[in-house]
Tab-separated table of C-alpha atoms in Angstrom:
chain	number	residue	atom	x	y	z
A	1	MET	CA	2.116	-0.474	11.629
A	2	VAL	CA	4.456	2.464	12.211
A	3	LEU	CA	7.492	0.253	11.623
A	4	GLY	CA	5.893	-1.100	8.451
A	5	THR	CA	5.201	2.411	7.188
A	6	LEU	CA	8.793	3.421	7.903
A	7	GLY	CA	9.931	0.291	6.057
A	8	ILE	CA	7.855	1.300	3.043
A	9	LEU	CA	9.438	4.746	3.081
A	10	VAL	CA	12.912	3.180	3.261
A	11	THR	CA	12.180	0.953	0.254
A	12	LEU	CA	10.878	3.947	-1.694
A	13	GLY	CA	14.141	5.710	-0.925
A	14	MET	CA	16.022	2.734	-2.362
A	15	LEU	CA	14.421	3.155	-5.796
A	16	GLU	CA	16.542	4.394	-8.662
A	17	PRO	CA	14.794	7.283	-10.432
A	18	LEU	CA	14.000	7.014	-14.111
A	19	PRO	CA	15.720	9.397	-16.528
A	20	PRO	CA	13.698	12.353	-17.800
A	21	ALA	CA	11.175	11.885	-20.592
A	22	PRO	CA	12.355	12.383	-24.179
A	23	ASP	CA	11.955	15.735	-25.888
A	24	LYS	CA	9.202	16.504	-28.396
A	25	ALA	CA	11.343	15.714	-31.444
A	26	THR	CA	12.142	12.251	-30.117
A	27	LEU	CA	8.494	11.676	-29.252
A	28	ALA	CA	7.526	12.663	-32.814
A	29	LYS	CA	9.988	10.076	-34.189
A	30	ILE	CA	8.502	7.426	-31.874
A	31	ALA	CA	4.968	8.346	-32.979
A	32	ALA	CA	5.995	8.094	-36.625
A	33	ASP	CA	7.489	4.605	-36.217
A	34	PRO	CA	6.439	2.959	-32.918
A	35	ALA	CA	7.839	-0.448	-33.919
A	36	ALA	CA	11.389	0.951	-34.034
A	37	PHE	CA	11.259	2.259	-30.459
A	38	GLN	CA	13.761	0.825	-28.003
A	39	PHE	CA	14.017	1.813	-24.350
A	40	PRO	CA	17.278	3.590	-23.526
A	41	ASP	CA	19.838	1.667	-21.472
A	42	ALA	CA	19.367	4.057	-18.527
A	43	VAL	CA	15.666	3.161	-18.361
A	44	ARG	CA	16.386	-0.561	-18.525
A	45	THR	CA	18.995	-0.288	-15.784
A	46	ALA	CA	16.634	1.668	-13.524
A	47	VAL	CA	13.774	-0.794	-14.058
A	48	GLU	CA	16.005	-3.801	-13.357
A	49	SER	CA	17.406	-2.159	-10.232
A	50	ASN	CA	13.922	-1.285	-8.986
A	51	ALA	CA	12.727	-4.832	-9.649
A	52	ASP	CA	15.200	-6.018	-7.016
A	53	VAL	CA	13.567	-3.744	-4.396
A	54	PHE	CA	9.984	-4.774	-5.214
A	55	PRO	CA	9.852	-8.062	-3.214
A	56	LEU	CA	10.938	-6.222	-0.064
A	57	PHE	CA	8.414	-3.441	-0.739
A	58	LEU	CA	5.619	-5.983	-1.307
A	59	GLY	CA	6.469	-7.960	1.833
A	60	ILE	CA	6.426	-4.864	4.017
A	61	PHE	CA	3.178	-3.676	2.449
A	62	LEU	CA	1.547	-7.061	3.115
A	63	PHE	CA	2.698	-6.786	6.747
A	64	VAL	CA	1.022	-3.361	7.018
A	65	PHE	CA	-2.188	-4.737	5.451
A	66	ALA	CA	-2.217	-7.673	7.884
A	67	CYS	CA	-1.785	-5.341	10.858
A	68	THR	CA	-4.577	-3.138	9.552
A	69	GLY	CA	-6.879	-6.145	9.154
A	70	ILE	CA	-6.155	-7.352	12.676
A	71	GLY	CA	-6.916	-3.895	14.054
A	72	ASN	CA	-10.100	-3.672	12.019
A	73	GLY	CA	-11.310	-7.106	13.139
A	74	SER	CA	-10.629	-6.447	16.810
A	75	THR	CA	-12.526	-3.158	16.605
A	76	TYR	CA	-15.585	-4.826	15.066
A	77	LYS	CA	-15.474	-7.508	17.756
A	78	MET	CA	-15.109	-4.994	20.585
A	79	ILE	CA	-17.872	-2.517	19.635
A	80	PRO	CA	-20.847	-4.927	20.117
A	81	ALA	CA	-19.450	-6.021	23.487
A	82	ILE	CA	-19.217	-2.410	24.652
A	83	PHE	CA	-22.781	-1.609	23.534
A	84	ARG	CA	-24.131	-4.761	25.179
A	85	THR	CA	-22.443	-3.892	28.482
A	86	ASP	CA	-23.798	-0.332	28.328
A	87	ALA	CA	-27.299	-1.615	27.563
A	88	GLU	CA	-27.185	-4.100	30.472
A	89	ARG	CA	-26.089	-1.360	32.866
A	90	ALA	CA	-28.791	1.043	31.682
A	91	THR	CA	-31.724	-1.404	32.005
A	92	VAL	CA	-33.177	-3.602	34.695
A	93	ALA	CA	-33.137	-7.386	34.254
A	94	GLY	CA	-36.441	-8.870	33.080
A	95	THR	CA	-37.807	-5.624	31.575
A	96	PRO	CA	-38.912	-5.266	27.942
A	97	GLU	CA	-36.149	-2.704	27.336
A	98	ARG	CA	-33.482	-5.290	27.977
């Protein structure tokens, strides 16, 4: 799980940041005519570049989820066995407590 988490951090470092948000005047123009809005080329380039990293990010995240599920399942299987062993050691065979 540690390697998976480090892999996730590496993929996040591979992302290309988006350019800053437009100023208020540009936002007012977009609000006045939303149909005329076009994403800037820098935004499109960043989104396309980040789309190439997503499959790797998703695969590593699924690996981390699988490891977490295995750990969770083994814990739930182990706890009843531990309690049963403790109960058998604490009671005498054939008594109502057992």
